[in-house]
PDB file of C-alpha atoms in Angstrom:
ATOM      1  CA  MET B  15       0.000   0.000   0.000  1.00  0.00           C
ATOM      2  CA  ASN B  16       1.250   3.505  -0.829  1.00  0.00           C
ATOM      3  CA  THR B  17       2.069   5.698   2.159  1.00  0.00           C
ATOM      4  CA  LEU B  18       1.865   9.453   2.565  1.00  0.00           C
ATOM      5  CA  THR B  19       3.630  11.672   5.061  1.00  0.00           C
ATOM      6  CA  PRO B  20       1.287  13.523   7.444  1.00  0.00           C
ATOM      7  CA  LEU B  21       2.176  16.845   5.786  1.00  0.00           C
ATOM      8  CA  LYS B  22       1.487  15.561   2.271  1.00  0.00           C
ATOM      9  CA  ARG B  23      -1.744  13.893   3.401  1.00  0.00           C
ATOM     10  CA  THR B  24      -2.947  17.122   5.005  1.00  0.00           C
ATOM     11  CA  GLY B  25      -2.060  19.101   1.892  1.00  0.00           C
ATOM     12  CA  LEU B  26      -3.900  16.697  -0.409  1.00  0.00           C
ATOM     13  CA  ILE B  27      -6.995  16.707   1.814  1.00  0.00           C
ATOM     14  CA  ALA B  28      -7.003  20.516   1.908  1.00  0.00           C
ATOM     15  CA  ALA B  29      -6.633  20.678  -1.886  1.00  0.00           C
ATOM     16  CA  LEU B  30      -9.441  18.168  -2.434  1.00  0.00           C
ATOM     17  CA  VAL B  31     -11.888  19.918  -0.093  1.00  0.00           C
ATOM     18  CA  PHE B  32     -11.046  23.269  -1.703  1.00  0.00           C
ATOM     19  CA  LEU B  33     -11.512  22.005  -5.274  1.00  0.00           C
ATOM     20  CA  TRP B  34     -14.782  20.221  -4.545  1.00  0.00           C
ATOM     21  CA  GLY B  35     -16.008  23.053  -2.331  1.00  0.00           C
ATOM     22  CA  ILE B  36     -15.594  25.807  -4.929  1.00  0.00           C
ATOM     23  CA  SER B  37     -16.785  23.626  -7.813  1.00  0.00           C
ATOM     24  CA  TRP B  38     -20.443  23.877  -6.760  1.00  0.00           C
ATOM     25  CA  SER B  39     -20.486  27.657  -7.234  1.00  0.00           C
ATOM     26  CA  ILE B  40     -18.554  27.509 -10.528  1.00  0.00           C
ATOM     27  CA  TYR B  41     -20.798  24.795 -11.957  1.00  0.00           C
ATOM     28  CA  LYS B  42     -23.909  26.598 -10.786  1.00  0.00           C
ATOM     29  CA  LEU B  43     -22.930  29.649 -12.850  1.00  0.00           C
ATOM     30  CA  ALA B  44     -22.084  27.521 -15.893  1.00  0.00           C
ATOM     31  CA  LEU B  45     -25.354  25.566 -15.757  1.00  0.00           C
ATOM     32  CA  ASP B  46     -27.275  28.719 -16.651  1.00  0.00           C
ATOM     33  CA  TYR B  47     -25.850  28.330 -20.157  1.00  0.00           C
ATOM     34  CA  THR B  48     -25.894  24.564 -20.802  1.00  0.00           C
ATOM     35  CA  PRO B  49     -28.074  21.479 -20.441  1.00  0.00           C
ATOM     36  CA  PRO B  50     -26.928  19.630 -17.284  1.00  0.00           C
ATOM     37  CA  LEU B  51     -26.285  16.146 -18.659  1.00  0.00           C
ATOM     38  CA  LEU B  52     -24.216  17.401 -21.587  1.00  0.00           C
ATOM     39  CA  PHE B  53     -22.224  19.585 -19.220  1.00  0.00           C
ATOM     40  CA  ALA B  54     -21.507  16.644 -16.885  1.00  0.00           C
ATOM     41  CA  GLY B  55     -20.569  14.445 -19.835  1.00  0.00           C
ATOM     42  CA  LEU B  56     -18.283  16.919 -21.566  1.00  0.00           C
ATOM     43  CA  ARG B  57     -16.312  17.899 -18.475  1.00  0.00           C
ATOM     44  CA  THR B  58     -15.914  14.255 -17.407  1.00  0.00           C
ATOM     45  CA  LEU B  59     -14.959  13.060 -20.883  1.00  0.00           C
ATOM     46  CA  GLY B  60     -12.576  15.992 -21.292  1.00  0.00           C
ATOM     47  CA  GLY B  61     -10.909  15.209 -17.973  1.00  0.00           C
ATOM     48  CA  GLY B  62     -10.460  11.582 -18.954  1.00  0.00           C
ATOM     49  CA  VAL B  63      -8.994  12.365 -22.373  1.00  0.00           C
ATOM     50  CA  LEU B  64      -6.618  14.926 -20.838  1.00  0.00           C
ATOM     51  CA  LEU B  65      -5.362  12.333 -18.359  1.00  0.00           C
ATOM     52  CA  MET B  66      -4.896   9.720 -21.081  1.00  0.00           C
ATOM     53  CA  LEU B  67      -2.742  12.103 -23.097  1.00  0.00           C
ATOM     54  CA  ILE B  68      -0.614  12.877 -20.049  1.00  0.00           C
ATOM     55  CA  LEU B  69      -0.303   9.186 -19.147  1.00  0.00           C
ATOM     56  CA  LEU B  70       0.671   7.910 -22.609  1.00  0.00           C
ATOM     57  CA  PRO B  71       4.313   7.346 -21.541  1.00  0.00           C
ATOM     58  CA  ARG B  72       2.929   4.963 -18.870  1.00  0.00           C
ATOM     59  CA  ARG B  73       0.643   3.049 -21.243  1.00  0.00           C
ATOM     60  CA  ARG B  74       2.318  -0.262 -20.404  1.00  0.00           C
ATOM     61  CA  LEU B  75       0.572  -0.065 -17.024  1.00  0.00           C
ATOM     62  CA  ILE B  76      -2.909  -0.159 -18.589  1.00  0.00           C
ATOM     63  CA  ARG B  77      -3.032  -3.970 -18.828  1.00  0.00           C
ATOM     64  CA  TRP B  78      -6.444  -3.771 -20.474  1.00  0.00           C
ATOM     65  CA  HIS B  79      -7.122  -7.522 -20.706  1.00  0.00           C
ATOM     66  CA  ALA B  80      -6.483  -7.976 -16.988  1.00  0.00           C
ATOM     67  CA  ASN B  81      -8.081  -4.754 -15.748  1.00  0.00           C
ATOM     68  CA  TRP B  82     -10.915  -3.831 -18.117  1.00  0.00           C
ATOM     69  CA  LYS B  83     -13.596  -5.049 -15.716  1.00  0.00           C
ATOM     70  CA  ALA B  84     -12.215  -2.810 -12.963  1.00  0.00           C
ATOM     71  CA  TYR B  85     -12.190   0.185 -15.328  1.00  0.00           C
ATOM     72  CA  VAL B  86     -15.790  -0.424 -16.385  1.00  0.00           C
ATOM     73  CA  ILE B  87     -17.107  -0.987 -12.841  1.00  0.00           C
ATOM     74  CA  SER B  88     -15.352   2.146 -11.593  1.00  0.00           C
ATOM     75  CA  ALA B  89     -16.767   4.165 -14.490  1.00  0.00           C
ATOM     76  CA  ILE B  90     -20.301   2.962 -13.778  1.00  0.00           C
ATOM     77  CA  LEU B  91     -20.171   3.607 -10.028  1.00  0.00           C
ATOM     78  CA  ASN B  92     -18.084   6.789  -9.837  1.00  0.00           C
ATOM     79  CA  VAL B  93     -19.154   8.577 -13.023  1.00  0.00           C
ATOM     80  CA  VAL B  94     -22.252   7.256 -14.799  1.00  0.00           C
ATOM     81  CA  LEU B  95     -24.372   6.677 -11.696  1.00  0.00           C
ATOM     82  CA  PHE B  96     -22.820   9.360  -9.491  1.00  0.00           C
ATOM     83  CA  TYR B  97     -22.955  12.258 -11.963  1.00  0.00           C
ATOM     84  CA  GLY B  98     -25.934  11.029 -13.966  1.00  0.00           C
ATOM     85  CA  LEU B  99     -28.239  10.429 -10.991  1.00  0.00           C
ATOM     86  CA  GLN B 100     -27.020  13.618  -9.345  1.00  0.00           C
ATOM     87  CA  THR B 101     -28.002  15.618 -12.418  1.00  0.00           C
ATOM     88  CA  LEU B 102     -31.444  14.010 -12.619  1.00  0.00           C
ATOM     89  CA  GLY B 103     -32.094  14.185  -8.886  1.00  0.00           C
ATOM     90  CA  LEU B 104     -31.608  17.947  -8.709  1.00  0.00           C
ATOM     91  CA  LEU B 105     -34.622  18.292 -10.991  1.00  0.00           C
ATOM     92  CA  TYR B 106     -36.898  16.791  -8.333  1.00  0.00           C
ATOM     93  CA  MET B 107     -35.771  18.357  -5.045  1.00  0.00           C
ATOM     94  CA  PRO B 108     -33.970  21.374  -3.531  1.00  0.00           C
ATOM     95  CA  SER B 109     -30.186  21.312  -3.849  1.00  0.00           C
ATOM     96  CA  GLY B 110     -29.691  21.693  -0.082  1.00  0.00           C
ATOM     97  CA  LEU B 111     -31.653  18.579   0.796  1.00  0.00           C
ATOM     98  CA  PHE B 112     -30.162  16.675  -2.134  1.00  0.00           C
ATOM     99  CA  SER B 113     -26.608  17.463  -0.974  1.00  0.00           C
ATOM    100  CA  VAL B 114     -27.464  16.263   2.543  1.00  0.00           C
ATOM    101  CA  LEU B 115     -28.628  12.889   1.251  1.00  0.00           C
ATOM    102  CA  VAL B 116     -25.623  12.553  -1.079  1.00  0.00           C
ATOM    103  CA  TYR B 117     -23.276  13.236   1.853  1.00  0.00           C
ATOM    104  CA  LEU B 118     -24.613  10.167   3.571  1.00  0.00           C
ATOM    105  CA  GLN B 119     -21.729   8.701   1.525  1.00  0.00           C
ATOM    106  CA  PRO B 120     -19.035   8.917   4.256  1.00  0.00           C
ATOM    107  CA  VAL B 121     -21.313   7.001   6.640  1.00  0.00           C
ATOM    108  CA  LEU B 122     -21.887   4.310   3.994  1.00  0.00           C
ATOM    109  CA  VAL B 123     -18.147   4.180   3.227  1.00  0.00           C
ATOM    110  CA  GLY B 124     -17.439   3.573   6.912  1.00  0.00           C
ATOM    111  CA  LEU B 125     -19.971   0.730   6.961  1.00  0.00           C
ATOM    112  CA  PHE B 126     -18.818  -0.878   3.698  1.00  0.00           C
ATOM    113  CA  ALA B 127     -15.126  -0.513   4.571  1.00  0.00           C
ATOM    114  CA  TRP B 128     -15.803  -2.324   7.843  1.00  0.00           C
ATOM    115  CA  MET B 129     -17.772  -5.065   6.069  1.00  0.00           C
ATOM    116  CA  TRP B 130     -15.542  -5.642   3.033  1.00  0.00           C
ATOM    117  CA  LEU B 131     -12.118  -4.125   3.724  1.00  0.00           C
ATOM    118  CA  GLY B 132     -11.704  -5.159   7.337  1.00  0.00           C
ATOM    119  CA  GLU B 133     -11.297  -1.586   8.582  1.00  0.00           C
ATOM    120  CA  SER B 134     -12.029  -0.915  12.240  1.00  0.00           C
ATOM    121  CA  MET B 135     -15.458   0.288  13.328  1.00  0.00           C
ATOM    122  CA  SER B 136     -15.180   1.567  16.884  1.00  0.00           C
ATOM    123  CA  PRO B 137     -18.042   3.219  18.790  1.00  0.00           C
ATOM    124  CA  LEU B 138     -16.217   6.561  18.507  1.00  0.00           C
ATOM    125  CA  LYS B 139     -15.963   6.230  14.724  1.00  0.00           C
ATOM    126  CA  ILE B 140     -19.680   5.418  14.489  1.00  0.00           C
ATOM    127  CA  ILE B 141     -20.524   8.461  16.619  1.00  0.00           C
ATOM    128  CA  GLY B 142     -18.156  10.595  14.543  1.00  0.00           C
ATOM    129  CA  LEU B 143     -19.745   9.596  11.228  1.00  0.00           C
ATOM    130  CA  ILE B 144     -23.235  10.255  12.586  1.00  0.00           C
ATOM    131  CA  LEU B 145     -22.176  13.672  13.927  1.00  0.00           C
ATOM    132  CA  GLY B 146     -20.620  14.540  10.571  1.00  0.00           C
ATOM    133  CA  PHE B 147     -23.839  13.719   8.764  1.00  0.00           C
ATOM    134  CA  ALA B 148     -25.752  15.785  11.332  1.00  0.00           C
ATOM    135  CA  GLY B 149     -23.341  18.643  10.629  1.00  0.00           C
ATOM    136  CA  VAL B 150     -24.096  18.458   6.898  1.00  0.00           C
ATOM    137  CA  ILE B 151     -27.816  18.559   7.701  1.00  0.00           C
ATOM    138  CA  SER B 152     -27.273  21.675   9.838  1.00  0.00           C
ATOM    139  CA  VAL B 153     -25.139  23.412   7.192  1.00  0.00           C
ATOM    140  CA  SER B 154     -27.697  22.719   4.467  1.00  0.00           C
ATOM    141  CA  ALA B 155     -30.767  23.534   6.568  1.00  0.00           C
ATOM    142  CA  GLY B 156     -31.431  26.714   4.584  1.00  0.00           C
ATOM    143  CA  GLY B 157     -31.866  24.773   1.352  1.00  0.00           C
ATOM    144  CA  PHE B 158     -34.683  22.541   2.534  1.00  0.00           C
ATOM    145  CA  SER B 159     -37.513  24.651   1.155  1.00  0.00           C
ATOM    146  CA  GLY B 160     -39.286  23.687  -2.067  1.00  0.00           C
ATOM    147  CA  HIS B 161     -41.068  20.706  -3.550  1.00  0.00           C
ATOM    148  CA  VAL B 162     -39.642  17.282  -2.694  1.00  0.00           C
ATOM    149  CA  ALA B 163     -40.599  14.290  -4.807  1.00  0.00           C
ATOM    150  CA  VAL B 164     -40.107  10.712  -3.674  1.00  0.00           C
ATOM    151  CA  ILE B 165     -38.123   9.974  -6.834  1.00  0.00           C
ATOM    152  CA  GLY B 166     -35.725  12.785  -5.902  1.00  0.00           C
ATOM    153  CA  VAL B 167     -35.050  11.203  -2.499  1.00  0.00           C
ATOM    154  CA  VAL B 168     -34.495   7.810  -4.124  1.00  0.00           C
ATOM    155  CA  LEU B 169     -32.097   9.273  -6.697  1.00  0.00           C
ATOM    156  CA  ALA B 170     -30.123  11.094  -3.985  1.00  0.00           C
ATOM    157  CA  LEU B 171     -29.776   7.936  -1.887  1.00  0.00           C
ATOM    158  CA  VAL B 172     -28.706   5.857  -4.898  1.00  0.00           C
ATOM    159  CA  THR B 173     -26.195   8.589  -5.781  1.00  0.00           C
ATOM    160  CA  ALA B 174     -24.696   8.319  -2.283  1.00  0.00           C
ATOM    161  CA  LEU B 175     -24.711   4.522  -2.524  1.00  0.00           C
ATOM    162  CA  SER B 176     -22.930   4.477  -5.898  1.00  0.00           C
ATOM    163  CA  TRP B 177     -20.258   6.913  -4.654  1.00  0.00           C
ATOM    164  CA  ALA B 178     -19.682   4.855  -1.494  1.00  0.00           C
ATOM    165  CA  LEU B 179     -19.475   1.580  -3.413  1.00  0.00           C
ATOM    166  CA  GLY B 180     -17.135   3.198  -5.935  1.00  0.00           C
ATOM    167  CA  THR B 181     -14.824   4.416  -3.178  1.00  0.00           C
ATOM    168  CA  VAL B 182     -14.639   1.021  -1.478  1.00  0.00           C
ATOM    169  CA  TYR B 183     -14.224  -0.752  -4.818  1.00  0.00           C
ATOM    170  CA  ILE B 184     -11.303   1.497  -5.767  1.00  0.00           C
ATOM    171  CA  LYS B 185      -9.664   0.818  -2.416  1.00  0.00           C
ATOM    172  CA  LYS B 186     -10.051  -2.930  -2.964  1.00  0.00           C
ATOM    173  CA  ALA B 187      -8.793  -2.827  -6.576  1.00  0.00           C
ATOM    174  CA  ASN B 188      -5.927  -0.434  -5.808  1.00  0.00           C
ATOM    175  CA  GLN B 189      -3.411  -3.251  -5.325  1.00  0.00           C
ATOM    176  CA  LYS B 190      -3.913  -4.588  -8.875  1.00  0.00           C
ATOM    177  CA  VAL B 191      -4.728  -1.533 -10.993  1.00  0.00           C
ATOM    178  CA  ASP B 192      -2.673   1.600 -11.617  1.00  0.00           C
ATOM    179  CA  ALA B 193      -4.571   4.389  -9.852  1.00  0.00           C
ATOM    180  CA  LEU B 194      -3.891   7.043 -12.507  1.00  0.00           C
ATOM    181  CA  TRP B 195      -5.086   4.867 -15.364  1.00  0.00           C
ATOM    182  CA  MET B 196      -8.096   3.904 -13.273  1.00  0.00           C
ATOM    183  CA  VAL B 197      -9.070   7.584 -13.054  1.00  0.00           C
ATOM    184  CA  ALA B 198      -8.391   8.139 -16.761  1.00  0.00           C
ATOM    185  CA  PHE B 199     -10.537   5.203 -17.928  1.00  0.00           C
ATOM    186  CA  GLN B 200     -13.230   5.890 -15.345  1.00  0.00           C
ATOM    187  CA  CYS B 201     -13.653   9.453 -16.581  1.00  0.00           C
ATOM    188  CA  THR B 202     -13.341   8.640 -20.285  1.00  0.00           C
ATOM    189  CA  LEU B 203     -15.741   5.680 -20.327  1.00  0.00           C
ATOM    190  CA  GLY B 204     -18.209   7.327 -17.965  1.00  0.00           C
ATOM    191  CA  GLY B 205     -17.949  10.608 -19.848  1.00  0.00           C
ATOM    192  CA  LEU B 206     -18.764   8.872 -23.127  1.00  0.00           C
ATOM    193  CA  VAL B 207     -21.932   7.363 -21.617  1.00  0.00           C
ATOM    194  CA  LEU B 208     -23.045  10.681 -20.088  1.00  0.00           C
ATOM    195  CA  THR B 209     -22.324  12.634 -23.285  1.00  0.00           C
ATOM    196  CA  ALA B 210     -24.231  10.094 -25.370  1.00  0.00           C
ATOM    197  CA  SER B 211     -27.155  10.247 -22.931  1.00  0.00           C
ATOM    198  CA  GLY B 212     -27.128  14.026 -23.053  1.00  0.00           C
ATOM    199  CA  SER B 213     -27.009  14.007 -26.843  1.00  0.00           C
ATOM    200  CA  ALA B 214     -30.071  11.751 -26.926  1.00  0.00           C
ATOM    201  CA  THR B 215     -32.147  13.759 -24.433  1.00  0.00           C
ATOM    202  CA  GLU B 216     -30.833  17.342 -24.665  1.00  0.00           C
ATOM    203  CA  SER B 217     -29.961  19.833 -27.394  1.00  0.00           C
ATOM    204  CA  TRP B 218     -26.401  20.875 -28.248  1.00  0.00           C
ATOM    205  CA  ALA B 219     -27.875  24.101 -29.607  1.00  0.00           C
ATOM    206  CA  ALA B 220     -28.898  25.011 -26.050  1.00  0.00           C
ATOM    207  CA  ILE B 221     -25.243  25.482 -25.064  1.00  0.00           C
ATOM    208  CA  THR B 222     -24.148  29.127 -24.925  1.00  0.00           C
ATOM    209  CA  TRP B 223     -20.386  29.181 -25.513  1.00  0.00           C
ATOM    210  CA  ASN B 224     -19.672  32.238 -23.375  1.00  0.00           C
ATOM    211  CA  ALA B 225     -17.101  32.962 -20.645  1.00  0.00           C
ATOM    212  CA  PRO B 226     -19.036  31.532 -17.652  1.00  0.00           C
ATOM    213  CA  TYR B 227     -19.719  28.281 -19.499  1.00  0.00           C
ATOM    214  CA  LEU B 228     -16.152  27.898 -20.799  1.00  0.00           C
ATOM    215  CA  ILE B 229     -14.674  28.710 -17.383  1.00  0.00           C
ATOM    216  CA  GLY B 230     -16.914  26.084 -15.781  1.00  0.00           C
ATOM    217  CA  LEU B 231     -16.085  23.506 -18.447  1.00  0.00           C
ATOM    218  CA  ILE B 232     -12.315  24.095 -18.348  1.00  0.00           C
ATOM    219  CA  PHE B 233     -12.258  24.174 -14.557  1.00  0.00           C
ATOM    220  CA  GLY B 234     -14.252  20.941 -14.490  1.00  0.00           C
ATOM    221  CA  ILE B 235     -11.967  19.173 -16.971  1.00  0.00           C
ATOM    222  CA  ILE B 236      -8.673  20.122 -15.307  1.00  0.00           C
ATOM    223  CA  PHE B 237      -9.458  20.562 -11.626  1.00  0.00           C
ATOM    224  CA  GLY B 238     -12.965  19.342 -10.847  1.00  0.00           C
ATOM    225  CA  ILE B 239     -12.550  15.988 -12.585  1.00  0.00           C
ATOM    226  CA  ALA B 240      -8.972  15.010 -13.445  1.00  0.00           C
ATOM    227  CA  LEU B 241      -6.996  16.491 -10.549  1.00  0.00           C
ATOM    228  CA  SER B 242      -9.580  16.040  -7.797  1.00  0.00           C
ATOM    229  CA  TRP B 243     -10.248  12.374  -8.574  1.00  0.00           C
ATOM    230  CA  ILE B 244      -6.496  11.666  -8.668  1.00  0.00           C
ATOM    231  CA  ILE B 245      -6.157  13.256  -5.234  1.00  0.00           C
ATOM    232  CA  TYR B 246      -9.178  11.395  -3.875  1.00  0.00           C
ATOM    233  CA  PHE B 247      -8.025   7.973  -5.084  1.00  0.00           C
ATOM    234  CA  THR B 248      -4.467   8.661  -3.905  1.00  0.00           C
ATOM    235  CA  LEU B 249      -5.775   9.370  -0.410  1.00  0.00           C
ATOM    236  CA  VAL B 250      -8.128   6.375  -0.401  1.00  0.00           C
ATOM    237  CA  GLY B 251      -5.398   4.061  -1.692  1.00  0.00           C
ATOM    238  CA  ALA B 252      -2.914   5.240   0.920  1.00  0.00           C
ATOM    239  CA  GLY B 253      -5.096   5.071   4.019  1.00  0.00           C
ATOM    240  CA  ASP B 254      -8.301   4.222   5.807  1.00  0.00           C
ATOM    241  CA  ALA B 255     -11.173   4.773   3.334  1.00  0.00           C
ATOM    242  CA  SER B 256     -13.649   5.790   6.030  1.00  0.00           C
ATOM    243  CA  LYS B 257     -11.229   8.354   7.478  1.00  0.00           C
ATOM    244  CA  VAL B 258     -10.630   9.928   4.075  1.00  0.00           C
ATOM    245  CA  ALA B 259     -14.374   9.948   3.394  1.00  0.00           C
ATOM    246  CA  SER B 260     -15.017  11.764   6.671  1.00  0.00           C
ATOM    247  CA  TYR B 261     -13.191  14.829   5.353  1.00  0.00           C
ATOM    248  CA  THR B 262     -15.701  15.152   2.518  1.00  0.00           C
ATOM    249  CA  PHE B 263     -18.152  16.396   5.166  1.00  0.00           C
ATOM    250  CA  LEU B 264     -16.196  19.660   4.825  1.00  0.00           C
ATOM    251  CA  VAL B 265     -17.176  20.107   1.167  1.00  0.00           C
ATOM    252  CA  PRO B 266     -20.775  21.341   1.675  1.00  0.00           C
ATOM    253  CA  LEU B 267     -19.536  23.438   4.601  1.00  0.00           C
ATOM    254  CA  LEU B 268     -16.985  25.202   2.381  1.00  0.00           C
ATOM    255  CA  SER B 269     -19.560  25.567  -0.378  1.00  0.00           C
ATOM    256  CA  VAL B 270     -21.945  27.366   1.989  1.00  0.00           C
ATOM    257  CA  PHE B 271     -19.113  29.520   3.355  1.00  0.00           C
ATOM    258  CA  ILE B 272     -18.282  30.616  -0.195  1.00  0.00           C
ATOM    259  CA  GLY B 273     -21.918  31.540  -0.700  1.00  0.00           C
ATOM    260  CA  THR B 274     -21.758  33.582   2.520  1.00  0.00           C
ATOM    261  CA  LEU B 275     -18.569  35.441   1.578  1.00  0.00           C
ATOM    262  CA  VAL B 276     -19.015  35.868  -2.175  1.00  0.00           C
ATOM    263  CA  LEU B 277     -22.781  35.915  -2.619  1.00  0.00           C
ATOM    264  CA  HIS B 278     -23.410  37.662   0.719  1.00  0.00           C
ATOM    265  CA  GLU B 279     -25.726  34.944   1.958  1.00  0.00           C
ATOM    266  CA  PRO B 280     -26.460  35.153   5.720  1.00  0.00           C
ATOM    267  CA  PHE B 281     -24.220  33.437   8.281  1.00  0.00           C
ATOM    268  CA  THR B 282     -26.642  31.467  10.442  1.00  0.00           C
ATOM    269  CA  TRP B 283     -26.510  29.575  13.714  1.00  0.00           C
ATOM    270  CA  PHE B 284     -27.136  26.414  11.692  1.00  0.00           C
ATOM    271  CA  LEU B 285     -23.893  27.046   9.821  1.00  0.00           C
ATOM    272  CA  LEU B 286     -21.969  27.522  13.062  1.00  0.00           C
ATOM    273  CA  LEU B 287     -23.511  24.365  14.536  1.00  0.00           C
ATOM    274  CA  GLY B 288     -22.607  22.435  11.390  1.00  0.00           C
ATOM    275  CA  LEU B 289     -19.008  23.638  11.623  1.00  0.00           C
ATOM    276  CA  VAL B 290     -18.744  22.410  15.213  1.00  0.00           C
ATOM    277  CA  LEU B 291     -20.358  19.035  14.499  1.00  0.00           C
ATOM    278  CA  ILE B 292     -18.204  18.384  11.425  1.00  0.00           C
ATOM    279  CA  GLY B 293     -15.064  19.338  13.326  1.00  0.00           C
ATOM    280  CA  ILE B 294     -15.916  16.914  16.153  1.00  0.00           C
ATOM    281  CA  SER B 295     -16.786  14.249  13.569  1.00  0.00           C
ATOM    282  CA  ILE B 296     -13.431  14.446  11.800  1.00  0.00           C
ATOM    283  CA  TYR B 297     -11.607  14.322  15.136  1.00  0.00           C
ATOM    284  CA  LEU B 298     -13.493  11.231  16.323  1.00  0.00           C
ATOM    285  CA  VAL B 299     -13.197   9.334  13.022  1.00  0.00           C
ATOM    286  CA  ASN B 300      -9.464  10.028  12.728  1.00  0.00           C
ATOM    287  CA  ARG B 301      -8.618   9.675  16.429  1.00  0.00           C
ATOM    288  CA  LYS B 302      -6.102   6.934  17.045  1.00  0.00           C
ATOM    289  CA  PRO B 303      -7.186   4.581  19.837  1.00  0.00           C
ATOM    290  CA  ARG B 304      -4.899   4.368  22.814  1.00  0.00           C
ATOM    291  CA  MET B 305      -2.983   1.120  22.873  1.00  0.00           C
ATOM    292  CA  LEU B 306      -2.684  -0.585  26.220  1.00  0.00           C
ATOM    293  CA  ASN B 307       0.788  -1.770  27.115  1.00  0.00           C
ATOM    294  CA  MET B 308       0.385  -5.548  27.450  1.00  0.00           C
ATOM    295  CA  ARG B 309       4.034  -6.253  28.231  1.00  0.00           C
ATOM    296  CA  SER B 310       4.687  -7.743  31.645  1.00  0.00           C
TER     297      SER B 310
END
């Protein structure tokens, strides 16, 4: 298993939370000028193609005949289902509530990692994951207004499930498959499916090729897709999947903070409570248990 120094691990986590946290605002601006499924497909496909071009000198590590199933499964779980269901689900319920249900993912990762990867599941970790989810609920409390359809709830929960399964699957397959090529194929194959689906159900003529759209697309290709997924899989492959997942509780918190600072949205007591709960959650999930000295 790859190892990371504490400093490098902290830096990668900070970079990942920052990239995913600011992406919501950037994508929100871009979506005013493009159909959602085509936008998800193009930025994912673009990120995958960019990675493949960069990784060409390492093409001997692809080992397609041995690893193609892993590439396809990862693409389905982490791209097709995650981005596709996310795009559809937002049509049926408020974004605040949808994000809360999607960020059930770290709790599911903790459960699946305990079941299938043999990771520890202490009472403190369970409490920490529950507190983190409660913190996300508190942070997103302002976005609960609006019509909620049952299909929207189902889509949000399946989105969280696919992301959690994808994370645990990547951790399990990490020993056999090159992580960088896994990201490249995941994005390329998944992006092809999403782009084809968008082409069949949406209109290319509806895209307005202006600055906000191009900034969102380019940001998504380089940072939101390619770089962020590399960081995420590097962290998952080098450590405890449930601990890494716990830090994603910070993403909706940062997203709301950006809305407060940039869009002048109000700073509420719910936001402060969410900050406290998420902070306690990350501490409990990542806290190392004290080892009793058993030597006589």
